[in-house]
Amino acid sequence: MDILTETKHLQNRLDDLRNSQMSIGLVPTMGYLHDGHLSLIRKARSENDAVVTTIFVNPLQFAETEDLDTYPTDIERDTFLASEAGTDLLFTPTNEEMFCDDVLTTVSVQEISTVLEGASRPTHFSGVATIVAKLFNIVGVCSAYFGEKDWQQIQVIKRMAQDLSYRVEIKGCPIIREKDGLAMSSRNVYLTKEQRKQASHIPESLLKAHEKIKDGERQSSVIKGIISERLDSSSAIDIDYVELVNGENLSITDQIDEETRVLVAVRIGAARLIDNMNALEGLNL
């Protein structure tokens, strides 16, 4: 595996690969890699001739009150894990490499960026879209792999790629979970031992809701109530939102069908955690 920090060096390497008719898989990350990230790298490895993994903690997607300064990092560990999972080119640019002193150009995706996560974090998806757009421009034609834990993010990126005519195929990959069902996240490290126990209420609430759906319930309000009741049973959990939406356009739905996605966001101590499932399919445990 080669480690690159400058855009021009990465582009030169990718030009050489494409001249040899090699396909490229891209896995953008903010580092502190876990099995969820590694599953994306392995998937990209299985479907492409070469894999580019990027590690960049993007300041544009953090609000002033969020955890940019304390976001976990371990570049030595990440480098080893990325290599073991099958990365060919590891791109680890500095802030100075990625941005000028003042960022005057940003990318925003209207409507689907303003609800759910966007309502709580109004600048977040513009920051995500801007950095992903830069990475797509840097890497060029490729298949890009994203975890479905960040369901709304994938829909934003898909729409951006479509609207701006990027020659990139967006591939969503299943959520990777801990043994108790909690979705893997770099922010899980913020949880104390007791908070980690309480976090298991999140997948438990989704499992309980799915059981009700399997029994024939199709009213979104009933399913929201089941999830909220389970989450509220823990004094450590503050609910940000529980919503049932159309999985593509994120519009709120009253009746559950094949396209319905259940989305949950909570705060537990210093951690803000999200999870989701297809309403009819349940969790991939």
Coordinates of C-alpha atoms in Angstrom, one line a residue:
M1 CA 0.0 0.0 0.0
D2 CA 1.2 3.5 -0.9
I3 CA 0.5 6.5 1.3
L4 CA -0.1 9.8 -0.5
T5 CA -0.7 13.3 0.9
E6 CA -0.8 15.5 -2.2
T7 CA -3.7 15.6 -4.7
K8 CA -1.4 15.8 -7.8
H9 CA 0.5 12.6 -6.7
L10 CA -2.8 10.7 -6.2
Q11 CA -4.1 11.8 -9.6
N12 CA -1.0 10.8 -11.4
R13 CA -1.1 7.4 -9.9
L14 CA -4.8 7.0 -10.8
D15 CA -4.1 8.2 -14.4
D16 CA -1.5 5.4 -14.7
L17 CA -4.0 2.8 -13.4
R18 CA -6.7 3.9 -15.8
N19 CA -4.3 3.8 -18.7
S20 CA -3.8 0.2 -17.8
Q21 CA -7.6 -0.2 -18.0
M22 CA -7.9 -0.8 -14.2
S23 CA -11.2 0.0 -12.3
I24 CA -11.1 2.1 -9.2
G25 CA -12.9 1.7 -5.9
L26 CA -13.1 4.7 -3.6
V27 CA -13.8 4.5 0.2
P28 CA -13.9 8.0 1.8
T29 CA -13.6 8.0 5.6
M30 CA -12.7 10.3 8.5
G31 CA -10.5 7.7 10.0
Y32 CA -10.6 5.9 13.4
L33 CA -11.4 2.9 11.3
H34 CA -13.7 0.1 12.6
D35 CA -15.1 -3.0 11.1
G36 CA -17.8 -1.0 9.3
H37 CA -15.1 1.0 7.4
L38 CA -13.1 -2.2 6.7
S39 CA -16.2 -3.9 5.3
L40 CA -16.4 -1.1 2.7
I41 CA -12.7 -1.5 1.8
R42 CA -13.1 -5.3 1.4
K43 CA -16.2 -4.7 -0.7
A44 CA -14.4 -2.3 -2.9
R45 CA -11.4 -4.7 -3.1
S46 CA -13.7 -7.5 -4.3
E47 CA -15.2 -5.4 -7.1
N48 CA -12.3 -3.3 -8.4
D49 CA -8.8 -3.6 -9.6
A50 CA -7.5 -0.9 -7.3
V51 CA -8.8 0.6 -4.0
V52 CA -8.3 4.2 -2.8
T53 CA -9.1 4.8 0.8
T54 CA -9.2 8.4 2.1
I55 CA -8.7 9.6 5.6
F56 CA -9.7 13.2 6.2
V57 CA -11.5 14.7 9.2
N58 CA -13.5 17.3 7.3
P59 CA -13.9 20.5 9.3
L60 CA -16.7 21.8 7.1
Q61 CA -19.2 19.2 8.4
F62 CA -18.8 20.1 12.0
A63 CA -20.7 23.0 13.6
E64 CA -18.9 25.2 16.2
T65 CA -20.6 23.3 19.0
E66 CA -19.7 19.9 17.7
D67 CA -16.7 17.5 18.4
L68 CA -14.1 18.5 15.7
D69 CA -11.4 19.1 18.3
T70 CA -12.1 15.8 20.1
Y71 CA -12.9 13.6 17.2
P72 CA -10.9 10.4 17.7
T73 CA -7.9 9.8 15.5
D74 CA -5.2 7.1 15.3
I75 CA -3.5 7.3 11.9
E76 CA -0.9 4.6 12.7
R77 CA -3.6 2.1 13.5
D78 CA -5.7 3.3 10.6
T79 CA -2.8 2.8 8.2
F80 CA -2.3 -0.8 9.3
L81 CA -6.0 -1.6 9.1
A82 CA -6.5 0.0 5.7
S83 CA -3.6 -2.0 4.3
E84 CA -4.8 -5.3 5.8
A85 CA -8.3 -4.7 4.4
G86 CA -7.0 -4.3 0.8
T87 CA -6.3 -0.6 0.2
D88 CA -3.8 0.1 -2.6
L89 CA -3.6 3.9 -2.2
L90 CA -4.2 5.6 1.1
F91 CA -4.8 9.4 0.7
T92 CA -4.3 11.4 3.9
P93 CA -4.3 15.0 2.9
T94 CA -3.8 17.9 5.3
N95 CA -6.4 20.7 5.7
E96 CA -4.0 23.0 3.7
E97 CA -3.9 20.5 0.8
M98 CA -7.7 20.2 0.7
F99 CA -8.7 23.9 1.3
C100 CA -7.6 27.4 0.7
D101 CA -7.5 29.8 3.7
D102 CA -11.1 30.8 3.0
V103 CA -13.5 28.3 1.4
L104 CA -15.6 30.4 -1.0
T105 CA -17.2 27.5 -2.9
T106 CA -19.5 25.0 -1.3
V107 CA -22.0 22.4 -2.5
S108 CA -25.5 22.1 -1.1
V109 CA -28.3 19.7 -1.9
Q110 CA -31.7 21.3 -1.2
E111 CA -34.7 19.7 0.5
I112 CA -33.3 16.3 1.5
S113 CA -30.5 18.0 3.4
T114 CA -32.7 20.1 5.5
V115 CA -34.7 17.4 7.3
L116 CA -33.8 14.9 10.0
E117 CA -30.0 15.3 10.5
G118 CA -30.2 18.6 8.6
A119 CA -32.7 20.0 11.0
S120 CA -30.4 19.3 14.0
R121 CA -27.2 20.1 12.1
P122 CA -28.0 22.7 9.5
T123 CA -24.5 23.1 8.0
H124 CA -23.6 19.4 8.1
F125 CA -24.6 18.1 4.7
S126 CA -23.2 21.1 2.9
G127 CA -19.9 20.2 4.5
V128 CA -20.3 16.6 3.5
A129 CA -21.4 17.3 -0.1
T130 CA -18.5 19.8 -0.5
I131 CA -15.8 17.4 0.6
V132 CA -17.2 14.4 -1.3
A133 CA -17.5 16.6 -4.4
K134 CA -13.8 17.4 -4.1
L135 CA -12.9 13.8 -3.6
F136 CA -15.0 12.8 -6.7
N137 CA -13.2 15.5 -8.7
I138 CA -9.8 14.3 -7.4
V139 CA -10.3 10.6 -8.0
G140 CA -12.4 10.7 -11.1
V141 CA -14.3 7.8 -12.6
C142 CA -14.8 5.2 -9.9
S143 CA -17.2 3.3 -7.7
A144 CA -17.6 4.9 -4.3
Y145 CA -18.6 2.9 -1.2
F146 CA -20.6 4.3 1.8
G147 CA -22.1 2.7 4.8
E148 CA -25.9 2.6 5.2
K149 CA -25.7 3.7 8.8
D150 CA -25.5 7.2 7.4
W151 CA -28.6 6.6 5.3
Q152 CA -29.5 10.3 4.7
Q153 CA -25.9 11.0 3.8
I154 CA -26.0 8.4 1.0
Q155 CA -29.2 9.9 -0.4
V156 CA -27.6 13.4 -0.4
I157 CA -24.5 12.1 -2.1
K158 CA -26.5 10.1 -4.7
R159 CA -28.5 13.2 -5.6
M160 CA -25.4 15.4 -5.8
A161 CA -23.7 12.9 -8.1
Q162 CA -26.8 12.7 -10.3
D163 CA -27.4 16.5 -10.4
L164 CA -23.7 17.3 -11.1
S165 CA -23.2 14.5 -13.6
Y166 CA -20.3 12.8 -11.8
R167 CA -19.1 9.7 -13.4
V168 CA -19.2 7.9 -10.1
E169 CA -21.3 4.9 -9.1
I170 CA -22.5 5.2 -5.5
K171 CA -22.7 2.0 -3.6
G172 CA -24.4 1.7 -0.2
C173 CA -23.2 -1.2 2.0
P174 CA -25.0 -2.8 5.0
I175 CA -24.6 -1.6 8.5
I176 CA -22.0 -3.5 10.5
R177 CA -23.1 -4.1 14.1
E178 CA -21.7 -5.0 17.5
K179 CA -22.7 -8.3 19.1
D180 CA -25.6 -6.6 20.8
G181 CA -26.8 -5.0 17.6
L182 CA -25.4 -1.4 18.2
A183 CA -24.3 0.1 14.9
M184 CA -20.6 0.5 14.7
S185 CA -19.5 4.1 14.8
S186 CA -16.3 6.0 15.6
R187 CA -18.3 8.0 18.1
N188 CA -19.1 4.9 20.2
V189 CA -15.7 5.5 21.9
Y190 CA -17.2 8.4 23.7
L191 CA -19.6 6.2 25.6
T192 CA -18.8 5.2 29.2
K193 CA -19.3 1.6 30.2
E194 CA -22.8 2.3 31.6
Q195 CA -23.7 4.4 28.6
R196 CA -22.6 1.7 26.3
K197 CA -25.1 -0.7 28.0
Q198 CA -27.8 1.9 27.6
A199 CA -27.0 2.3 23.9
S200 CA -28.2 -1.2 23.3
H201 CA -31.7 0.2 23.6
I202 CA -31.3 1.6 20.1
P203 CA -31.2 -1.7 18.2
E204 CA -33.6 -3.2 20.7
S205 CA -36.2 -0.6 19.9
L206 CA -35.8 -1.2 16.2
L207 CA -36.1 -5.0 16.7
K208 CA -39.2 -4.5 18.7
A209 CA -40.8 -2.3 16.1
H210 CA -39.9 -4.7 13.3
E211 CA -41.7 -7.5 15.2
K212 CA -44.8 -5.4 15.3
I213 CA -44.5 -4.7 11.5
K214 CA -44.1 -8.4 10.9
D215 CA -47.3 -9.0 12.8
G216 CA -49.0 -6.7 10.3
E217 CA -48.9 -3.2 11.7
R218 CA -48.6 -0.6 8.9
Q219 CA -49.3 2.7 10.8
S220 CA -46.1 4.8 11.1
S221 CA -47.4 6.5 14.2
V222 CA -47.7 3.2 16.1
I223 CA -44.2 2.1 15.1
K224 CA -42.8 5.5 16.2
G225 CA -44.5 5.1 19.5
I226 CA -43.0 1.6 20.1
I227 CA -39.5 2.9 19.3
S228 CA -39.8 6.0 21.4
E229 CA -41.2 4.1 24.4
R230 CA -38.3 1.8 24.4
L231 CA -35.8 4.6 24.1
D232 CA -37.5 6.7 26.8
S233 CA -37.2 3.8 29.2
S234 CA -33.5 4.7 29.5
S235 CA -32.8 8.0 31.4
A236 CA -29.4 8.1 29.7
I237 CA -31.0 8.6 26.2
D238 CA -32.3 11.8 24.8
I239 CA -34.2 11.3 21.5
D240 CA -33.4 13.7 18.7
Y241 CA -35.8 12.2 16.2
V242 CA -37.7 9.0 15.4
E243 CA -39.1 9.1 11.8
L244 CA -40.5 6.7 9.2
V245 CA -39.7 8.1 5.7
N246 CA -39.5 7.2 2.0
G247 CA -36.0 5.8 1.8
E248 CA -35.1 7.8 -1.3
N249 CA -36.6 11.2 -1.0
L250 CA -36.9 11.2 2.8
S251 CA -40.5 12.4 2.9
I252 CA -42.4 11.4 6.0
T253 CA -44.8 8.5 5.4
D254 CA -47.9 7.6 7.3
Q255 CA -48.3 4.1 5.9
I256 CA -45.4 1.5 5.8
D257 CA -44.5 -0.1 2.5
E258 CA -41.4 -1.6 0.8
E259 CA -39.7 1.8 0.5
T260 CA -40.1 2.8 4.1
R261 CA -37.0 3.5 6.2
V262 CA -37.0 3.9 9.9
L263 CA -34.5 6.5 11.1
V264 CA -33.4 7.2 14.7
A265 CA -31.0 9.7 16.2
V266 CA -30.3 10.0 20.0
R267 CA -27.8 11.6 22.3
I268 CA -26.1 9.5 25.1
G269 CA -23.7 11.6 27.1
A270 CA -21.2 13.1 24.7
A271 CA -22.2 10.8 21.8
R272 CA -24.8 11.5 19.2
L273 CA -25.7 8.1 17.6
I274 CA -27.8 7.3 14.6
D275 CA -29.3 4.1 13.3
N276 CA -31.9 2.9 10.7
M277 CA -33.5 -0.1 9.1
N278 CA -35.7 -1.0 6.2
A279 CA -39.1 -1.2 7.9
L280 CA -40.1 -4.5 6.3
E281 CA -36.6 -6.1 6.3
G282 CA -35.5 -5.2 9.8
L283 CA -31.9 -5.2 11.1
N284 CA -29.1 -7.1 9.4
L285 CA -28.1 -9.1 12.4

